[in-house]
Amino acid sequence: CMDGGVSELKAMASVGRACGVHGMINGQVRDIELMASEHATEEKLIRLIEQKTMALMITSVESAAYVAGASEETVEELKKFAYNLGIAFQIRDDFEDEEEDKAESQNSPNFINTLGRDNAKAKLDFYANASKEIIEKYPRSEFIKGLLDFLF
């Protein structure tokens, strides 16, 4: 980059936040607590994946955007893309887990058990479409759009 390393420092800070005690480490603690609790809510599940699946996706997109020299406005827009993608991906993963091991997934805190299959599918569609709408604004996004169509 041509900014004297500022973009790289922003990228490293993003990765550090996502991986640290306020990110994925805390997400793992929340995951263990939620597994032990009696009742999961949609809000609790979203807070959990904000610090796990979504944290990984957001920091990947954010750090790449910084290193590529994207504007702060573009970085924020791409973080919204990753946020929506993270939720959609996790709900899709819940459906796959349910198919692979019905007995175990019936007892785990996930979107299907919390919202029901139909509502979880509606949420999956909502977040997947929201991520597609954001990425479609960018030129040369055909590969990502194709990947999203394949995943969702």
C-alpha atoms as one frame of an Amber mdcrd trajectory, in Angstrom:
protein
   0.000   0.000   0.000   0.995   3.571  -0.514  -0.048   4.840   2.905   3.099
   4.058   4.864   1.753   0.866   6.406  -1.408   2.346   7.959  -3.639  -0.056
   6.007  -1.610  -3.034   7.163  -1.805  -1.849  10.769  -5.595  -1.507  10.467
  -5.750  -5.022   9.046  -3.658  -6.432  11.893  -5.812  -4.597  14.463  -8.925
  -6.121  12.909  -7.488  -9.629  13.156  -6.364  -8.990  16.735  -9.828  -7.785
  17.791 -11.551 -10.733  16.156  -9.254 -13.315  17.725  -8.807 -11.779  21.160
 -10.700 -11.994  24.425 -13.452  -9.729  23.101 -13.735 -11.766  19.914 -13.476
 -15.472  19.195 -12.119 -16.389  22.615 -15.164 -14.843  24.269 -17.339 -16.432
  21.598 -16.109 -19.860  22.614 -16.928 -19.075  26.253 -20.436 -17.974  25.200
 -20.808 -21.166  23.161 -20.010 -23.333  26.187 -22.393 -21.300  28.367 -25.173
 -21.513  25.779 -24.736 -25.289  25.452 -25.221 -25.575  29.216 -28.247 -23.268
  29.356 -31.831 -24.345  29.092 -32.984 -21.825  26.519 -31.367 -20.214  23.488
 -32.873 -17.140  21.873 -32.253 -15.692  18.441 -30.509 -12.734  20.090 -28.177
 -15.030  22.057 -27.354 -17.029  18.934 -26.547 -13.895  16.946 -24.361 -12.530
  19.753 -22.577 -15.883  19.832 -21.848 -16.009  16.118 -20.868 -12.326  16.134
 -17.869 -13.521  18.111 -17.241 -16.743  16.225 -18.289 -17.391  12.618 -19.114
 -13.781  11.888 -15.956 -12.462  13.550 -13.868 -14.640  11.268 -15.730 -13.515
   8.163 -15.762  -9.839   9.080 -12.066  -9.698   9.905 -11.203 -11.564   6.712
 -13.149  -9.108   4.589 -12.152  -6.044   6.608  -8.420  -6.793   6.652  -8.404
  -7.590   2.921 -10.252  -4.339   2.202  -7.730  -2.348   4.232  -4.750  -3.963
   2.526  -6.376  -3.330  -0.875  -6.625   0.354   0.005 -10.416   0.567   0.233
 -12.018   3.708   1.637 -13.490   3.628   5.148 -16.968   3.807   3.578 -16.237
   0.733   1.464 -14.752  -1.107   4.442 -17.921  -0.462   6.468 -20.133  -1.626
   3.593 -18.080  -4.790   3.175 -18.300  -5.452   6.919 -22.116  -5.366   6.555
 -21.761  -7.872   3.722 -19.662 -10.142   5.959 -22.086  -9.700   8.888 -25.028
 -10.895   6.789 -22.935 -13.631   5.212 -21.849 -14.850   8.647 -25.410 -15.256
   9.890 -26.570 -16.907   6.668 -23.594 -19.254   6.715 -24.244 -20.263  10.329
 -27.922 -20.991   9.655 -26.927 -23.051   6.613 -24.447 -24.904   8.817 -27.232
 -25.597  11.334 -29.300 -27.206   8.561 -26.325 -29.337   7.501 -25.650 -30.364
  11.111 -29.283 -31.357  11.501 -29.109 -33.617   8.465 -25.841 -35.229   9.563
 -26.744 -35.977  13.172 -30.384 -35.456  14.073 -30.084 -36.761  17.631 -27.235
 -34.458  18.591 -28.522 -31.373  16.748 -31.961 -31.623  18.364 -30.410 -30.776
  21.711 -27.980 -28.099  20.576 -28.708 -24.383  20.602 -29.122 -23.459  16.952
 -31.415 -21.463  14.710 -33.562 -24.457  13.742 -34.274 -25.485  17.342 -34.793
 -21.867  18.403 -36.893 -20.552  15.501 -38.279 -23.689  13.865 -37.339 -24.932
  10.383 -39.532 -22.526   8.405 -38.480 -19.419  10.318 -34.824 -20.467  10.218
 -35.090 -20.917   6.431 -36.712 -17.473   6.132 -33.852 -15.943   8.161 -31.306
 -17.784   6.013 -32.898 -16.348   2.864 -33.088 -12.848   4.365 -29.413 -12.695
   5.377 -28.169 -14.403   2.198 -30.124 -11.937   0.054 -28.886  -9.001   2.134
 -25.277 -10.074   1.544 -25.958 -10.491  -2.197 -27.508  -7.036  -2.442 -24.434
  -5.444  -0.905 -21.838  -7.268  -3.003 -23.752  -6.696  -6.260 -22.904  -2.986
  -5.984 -19.245  -3.727  -6.687 -17.718  -4.266 -10.107 -16.008  -7.580 -10.750
 -18.010  -9.338  -8.044 -19.228 -12.152 -10.309 -17.173 -14.815  -8.543 -18.526
 -13.849  -5.106 -22.096 -13.672  -6.448 -21.656 -17.119  -7.980 -20.285 -18.458
  -4.700 -23.254 -17.004  -2.805 -25.671 -18.578  -5.303 -23.912 -21.925  -4.816
 -24.000 -21.674  -1.003 -27.519 -20.353  -0.630
